[in-house]
Coordinates of C-alpha atoms and ligand atoms in Angstrom, one line a residue:
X1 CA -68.7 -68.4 73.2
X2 CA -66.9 -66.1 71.1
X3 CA -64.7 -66.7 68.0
X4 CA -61.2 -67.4 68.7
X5 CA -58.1 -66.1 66.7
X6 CA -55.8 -68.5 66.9
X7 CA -51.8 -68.2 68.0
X8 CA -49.0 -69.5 66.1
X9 CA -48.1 -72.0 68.3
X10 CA -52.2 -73.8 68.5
X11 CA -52.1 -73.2 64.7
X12 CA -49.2 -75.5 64.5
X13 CA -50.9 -78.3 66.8
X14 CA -53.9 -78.2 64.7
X15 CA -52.0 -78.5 61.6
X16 CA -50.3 -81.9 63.2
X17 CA -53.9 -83.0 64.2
X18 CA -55.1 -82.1 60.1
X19 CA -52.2 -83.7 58.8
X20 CA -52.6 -86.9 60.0
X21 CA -56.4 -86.7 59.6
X22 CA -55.5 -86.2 55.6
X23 CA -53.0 -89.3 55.2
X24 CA -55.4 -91.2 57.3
X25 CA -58.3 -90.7 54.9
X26 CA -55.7 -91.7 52.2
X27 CA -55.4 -95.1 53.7
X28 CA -59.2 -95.8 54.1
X29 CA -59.9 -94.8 51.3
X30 CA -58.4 -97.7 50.0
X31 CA -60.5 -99.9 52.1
X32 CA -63.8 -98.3 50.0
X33 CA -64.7 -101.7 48.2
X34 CA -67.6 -104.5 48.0
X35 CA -67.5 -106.7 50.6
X36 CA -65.9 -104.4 53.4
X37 CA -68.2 -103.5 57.1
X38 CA -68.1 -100.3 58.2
X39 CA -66.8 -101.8 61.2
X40 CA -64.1 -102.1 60.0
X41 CA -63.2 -99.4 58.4
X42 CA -63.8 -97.7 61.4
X43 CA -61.5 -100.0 63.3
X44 CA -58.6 -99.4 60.8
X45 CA -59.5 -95.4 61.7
X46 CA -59.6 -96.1 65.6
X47 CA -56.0 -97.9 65.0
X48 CA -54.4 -95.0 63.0
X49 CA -55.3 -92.4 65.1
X50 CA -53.7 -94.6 68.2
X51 CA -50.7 -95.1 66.3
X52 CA -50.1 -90.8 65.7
X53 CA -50.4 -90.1 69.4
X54 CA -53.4 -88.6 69.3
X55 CA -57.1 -89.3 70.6
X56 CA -60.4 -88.9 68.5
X57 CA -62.8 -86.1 69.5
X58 CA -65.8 -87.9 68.0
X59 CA -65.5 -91.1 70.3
X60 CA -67.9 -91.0 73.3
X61 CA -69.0 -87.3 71.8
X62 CA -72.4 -87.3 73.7
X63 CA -72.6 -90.9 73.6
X64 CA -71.1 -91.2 69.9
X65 CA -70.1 -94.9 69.7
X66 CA -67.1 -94.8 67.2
X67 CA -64.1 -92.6 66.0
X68 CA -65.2 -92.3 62.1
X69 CA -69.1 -91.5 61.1
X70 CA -69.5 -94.0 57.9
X71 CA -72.4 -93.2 56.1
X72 CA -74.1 -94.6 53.3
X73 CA -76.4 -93.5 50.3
X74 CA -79.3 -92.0 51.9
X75 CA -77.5 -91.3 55.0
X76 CA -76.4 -88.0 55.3
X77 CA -74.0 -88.0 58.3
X78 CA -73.2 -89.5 61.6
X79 CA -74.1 -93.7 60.5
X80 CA -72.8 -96.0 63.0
X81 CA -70.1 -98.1 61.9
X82 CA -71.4 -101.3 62.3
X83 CA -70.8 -105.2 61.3
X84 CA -73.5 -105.8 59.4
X85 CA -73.8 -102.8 57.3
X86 CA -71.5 -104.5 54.3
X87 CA -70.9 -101.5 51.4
X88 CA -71.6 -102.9 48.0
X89 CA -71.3 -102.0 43.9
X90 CA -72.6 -98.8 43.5
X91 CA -73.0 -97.7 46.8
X92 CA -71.5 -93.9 47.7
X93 CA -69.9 -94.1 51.2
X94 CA -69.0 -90.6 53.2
X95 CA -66.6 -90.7 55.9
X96 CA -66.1 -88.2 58.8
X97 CA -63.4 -88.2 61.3
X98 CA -61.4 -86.1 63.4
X99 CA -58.7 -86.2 65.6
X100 CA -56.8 -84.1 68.6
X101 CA -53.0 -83.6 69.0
X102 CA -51.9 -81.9 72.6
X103 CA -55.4 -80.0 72.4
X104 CA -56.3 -79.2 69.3
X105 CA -58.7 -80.8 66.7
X106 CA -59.2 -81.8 63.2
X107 CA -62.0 -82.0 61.4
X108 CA -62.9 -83.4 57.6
X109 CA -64.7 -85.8 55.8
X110 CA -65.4 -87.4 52.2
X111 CA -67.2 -89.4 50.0
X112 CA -66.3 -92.4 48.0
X113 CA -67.7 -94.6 45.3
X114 CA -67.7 -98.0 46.3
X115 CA -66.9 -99.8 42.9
X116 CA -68.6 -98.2 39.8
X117 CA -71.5 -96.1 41.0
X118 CA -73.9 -94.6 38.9
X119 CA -73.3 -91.5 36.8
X120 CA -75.9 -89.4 39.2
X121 CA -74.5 -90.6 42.0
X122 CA -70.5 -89.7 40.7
X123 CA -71.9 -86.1 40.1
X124 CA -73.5 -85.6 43.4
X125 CA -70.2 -86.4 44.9
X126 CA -67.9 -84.1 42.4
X127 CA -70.8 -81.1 43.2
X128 CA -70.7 -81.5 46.7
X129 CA -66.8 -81.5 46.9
X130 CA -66.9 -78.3 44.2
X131 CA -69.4 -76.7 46.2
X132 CA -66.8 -76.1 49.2
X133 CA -64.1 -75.2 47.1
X134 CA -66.4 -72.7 45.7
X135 CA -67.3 -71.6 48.9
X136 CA -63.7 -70.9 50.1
X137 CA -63.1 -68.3 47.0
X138 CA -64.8 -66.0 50.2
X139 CA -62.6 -67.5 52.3
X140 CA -60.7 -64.3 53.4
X141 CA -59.9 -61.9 55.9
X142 CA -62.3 -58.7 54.8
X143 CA -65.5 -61.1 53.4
X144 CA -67.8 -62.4 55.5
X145 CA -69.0 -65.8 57.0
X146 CA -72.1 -65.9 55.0
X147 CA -70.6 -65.0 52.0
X148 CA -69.1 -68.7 51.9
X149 CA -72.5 -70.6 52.8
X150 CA -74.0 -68.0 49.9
X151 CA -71.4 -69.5 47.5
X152 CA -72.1 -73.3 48.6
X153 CA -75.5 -72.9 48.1
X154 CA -75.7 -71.2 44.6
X155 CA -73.4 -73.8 43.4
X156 CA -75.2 -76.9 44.6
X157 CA -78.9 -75.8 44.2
X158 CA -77.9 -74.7 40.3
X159 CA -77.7 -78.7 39.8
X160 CA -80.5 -79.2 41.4
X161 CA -79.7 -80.7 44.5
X162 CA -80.5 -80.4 48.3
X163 CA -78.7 -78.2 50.5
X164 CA -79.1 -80.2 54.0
X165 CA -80.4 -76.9 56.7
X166 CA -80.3 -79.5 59.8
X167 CA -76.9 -79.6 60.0
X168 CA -73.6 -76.9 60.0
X169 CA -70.3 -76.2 59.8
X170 CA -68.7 -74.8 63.1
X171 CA -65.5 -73.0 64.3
X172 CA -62.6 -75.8 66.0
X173 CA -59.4 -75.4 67.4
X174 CA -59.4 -75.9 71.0
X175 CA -62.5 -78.1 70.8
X176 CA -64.3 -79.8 68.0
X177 CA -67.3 -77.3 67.8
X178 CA -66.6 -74.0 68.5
X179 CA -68.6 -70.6 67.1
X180 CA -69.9 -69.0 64.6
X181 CA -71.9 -71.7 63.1
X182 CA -71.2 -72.1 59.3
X183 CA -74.4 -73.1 57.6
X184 CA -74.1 -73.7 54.0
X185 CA -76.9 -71.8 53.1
X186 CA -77.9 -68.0 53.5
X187 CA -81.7 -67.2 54.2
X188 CA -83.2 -63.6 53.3
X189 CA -82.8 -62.5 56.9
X190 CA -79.7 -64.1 57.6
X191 CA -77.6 -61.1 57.3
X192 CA -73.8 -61.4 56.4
X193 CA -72.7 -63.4 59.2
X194 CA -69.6 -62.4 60.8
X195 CA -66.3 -60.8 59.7
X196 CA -63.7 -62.6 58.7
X197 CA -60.0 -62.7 60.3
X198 CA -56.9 -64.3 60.3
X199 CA -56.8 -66.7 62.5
X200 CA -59.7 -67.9 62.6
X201 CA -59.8 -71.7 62.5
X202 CA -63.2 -73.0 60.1
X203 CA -64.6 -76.7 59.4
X204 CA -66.5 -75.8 56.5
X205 CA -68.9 -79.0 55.4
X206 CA -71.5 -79.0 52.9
X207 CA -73.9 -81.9 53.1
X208 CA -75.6 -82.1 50.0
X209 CA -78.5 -84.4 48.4
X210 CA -80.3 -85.7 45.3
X211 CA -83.2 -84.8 46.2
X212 CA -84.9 -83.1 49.6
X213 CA -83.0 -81.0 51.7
X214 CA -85.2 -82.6 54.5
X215 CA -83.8 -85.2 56.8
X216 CA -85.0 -87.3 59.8
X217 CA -83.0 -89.3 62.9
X218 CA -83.7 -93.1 62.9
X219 CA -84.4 -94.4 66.5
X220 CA -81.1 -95.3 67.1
X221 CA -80.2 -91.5 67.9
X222 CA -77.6 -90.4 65.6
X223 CA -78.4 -91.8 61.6
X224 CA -79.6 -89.2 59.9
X225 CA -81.0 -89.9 56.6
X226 CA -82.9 -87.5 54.1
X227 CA -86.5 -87.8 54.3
X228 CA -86.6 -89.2 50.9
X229 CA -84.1 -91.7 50.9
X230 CA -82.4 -90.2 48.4
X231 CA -78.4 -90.1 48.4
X232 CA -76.3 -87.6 50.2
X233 CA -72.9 -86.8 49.9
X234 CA -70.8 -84.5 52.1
X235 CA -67.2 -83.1 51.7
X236 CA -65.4 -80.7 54.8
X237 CA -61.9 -79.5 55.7
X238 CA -61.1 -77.6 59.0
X239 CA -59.4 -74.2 57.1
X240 CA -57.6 -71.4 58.0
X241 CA -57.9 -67.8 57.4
X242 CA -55.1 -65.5 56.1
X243 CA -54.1 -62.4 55.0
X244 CA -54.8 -63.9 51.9
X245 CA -56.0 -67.1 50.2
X246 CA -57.3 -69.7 52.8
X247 CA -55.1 -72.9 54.0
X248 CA -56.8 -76.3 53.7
X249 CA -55.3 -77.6 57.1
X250 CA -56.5 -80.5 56.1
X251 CA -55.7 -80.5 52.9
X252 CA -52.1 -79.5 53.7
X253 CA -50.9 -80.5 49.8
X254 CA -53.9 -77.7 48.1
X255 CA -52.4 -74.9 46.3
X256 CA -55.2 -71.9 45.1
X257 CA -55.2 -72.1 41.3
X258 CA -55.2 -68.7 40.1
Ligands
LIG1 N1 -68.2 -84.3 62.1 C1 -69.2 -83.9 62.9 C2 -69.2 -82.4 62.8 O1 -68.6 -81.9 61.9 C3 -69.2 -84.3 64.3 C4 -69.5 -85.6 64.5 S1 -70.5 -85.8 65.9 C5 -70.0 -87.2 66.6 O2 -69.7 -81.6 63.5 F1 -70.7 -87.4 67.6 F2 -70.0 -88.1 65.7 F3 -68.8 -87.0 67.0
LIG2 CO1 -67.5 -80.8 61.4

């Protein structure tokens, strides 16, 4: 499939679809405390998204179970909200959820502390946030696609961390995963990915670890975990591409600093 430029008018549905996929993060992440199942957090999500009008793309995604991935610690993406996982002190907890609006999807996800969390653990979550916002600096019409997943990885890797290769970053607009694929990392041989225009609609997603960039699927098909056991923490927004400095659709408040 080739990569889409997106009109006006689907720019605006997927900006109602990131929108409320931003606010609804803002609501669970007041739910991130001790005591809490990732049930139901997910069930709050599952709710909200009802309540906008709109329908989540990860439900029933080739046999995906829930709206929101919850995933804790070692779990790198994708964990199965469930009743008896119960988040505690000093967990780290990522969520990842989307949502579509008359066609179009959203895309993001964070990580939380769940009460106080160690000092390791609170950096691998503020370096794995950074390392996307220092990715978008290449963010623009002219660069190119691998100039971003060059950035994400020199950032992350100077701390020492993992950068996960299993997983990517994708295109989305008129469905969740569209092309190019968006890896956050660029191998000699890689080349410079492809040019970037406006238009074009990105979910950009670092997954990043404390330890081994390795991971493994446990037998219930979907939890990934590092190989290590190690925490993980991963941070994306679905993004648009301008004339100039990228929007953060899903970010809709985010002003560049310079
Ligand atoms: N958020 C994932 C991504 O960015 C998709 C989740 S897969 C699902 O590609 F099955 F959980 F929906
Ligand atoms: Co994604």
């Amino acid at each position: 499939m080739a990569v889409t430029i997106k009109s006006e008018h689907e720019i605006a549905l997927m900006r109602v679809a990131c929108r409320n996929l931003s606010e609804m993060f803002d609501e669970l992440e007041k739910m991130v405390k001790p005591g809490i199942s990732t049930w139901e957090i997910n069930k709050k999500g599952e709710e909200m998204i009802r309540d906008y009008g709109c329908t989540s793309n990860f439900k029933n995604y080739g046999g995906y179970p829930a709206a929101i991935c919850i995933s804790v610690n070692e779990v790198v993406v994708h964990g199965i909200p469930s009743k008896s996982i119960i988040l505690k002190e000093g967990d780290i907890v990522s969520l990842d959820a989307g949502m579509i609006w008359k066609g179009y999807h959203s895309d993001a996800a964070r990580t939380y502390a769940v009460g106080k969390i160690s000092p390791e653990k609170q950096k691998l979550i503020d370096v794995t946030r950074q390392s996307f916002f220092e990715g978008i600096r290449y963010a623009k019409a002219g660069n190119h696609l691998h100039d971003i997943s060059a950035a994400i990885q020199k950032y992350a890797e100077s701390f020492g961390f993992g950068v996960v290769r299993d997983m990517v970053g994708h295109g989305i607009g008129s469905h969740l995963h569209e092309d190019p694929q968006i890896p956050n990392y660029r191998d000699p041989g890689m080349g410079r990915g492809i040019l970037l225009r406006p238009g074009m609609t990105l979910a950009i997603e670092p997954m990043i670890t404390m330890g081994t960039y390795e991971g493994e699927i446990l037998s219930d098909g979907w939890t990934y975990v590092t190989k290590d056991r190690k925490p993980a923490a991963h941070y994306e927004n679905t993004i648009l591409i301008t004339d100039g400095d990228p929007e953060i659709l899903t970010l809709p408040d985010w002003k560049p600093e310079h």
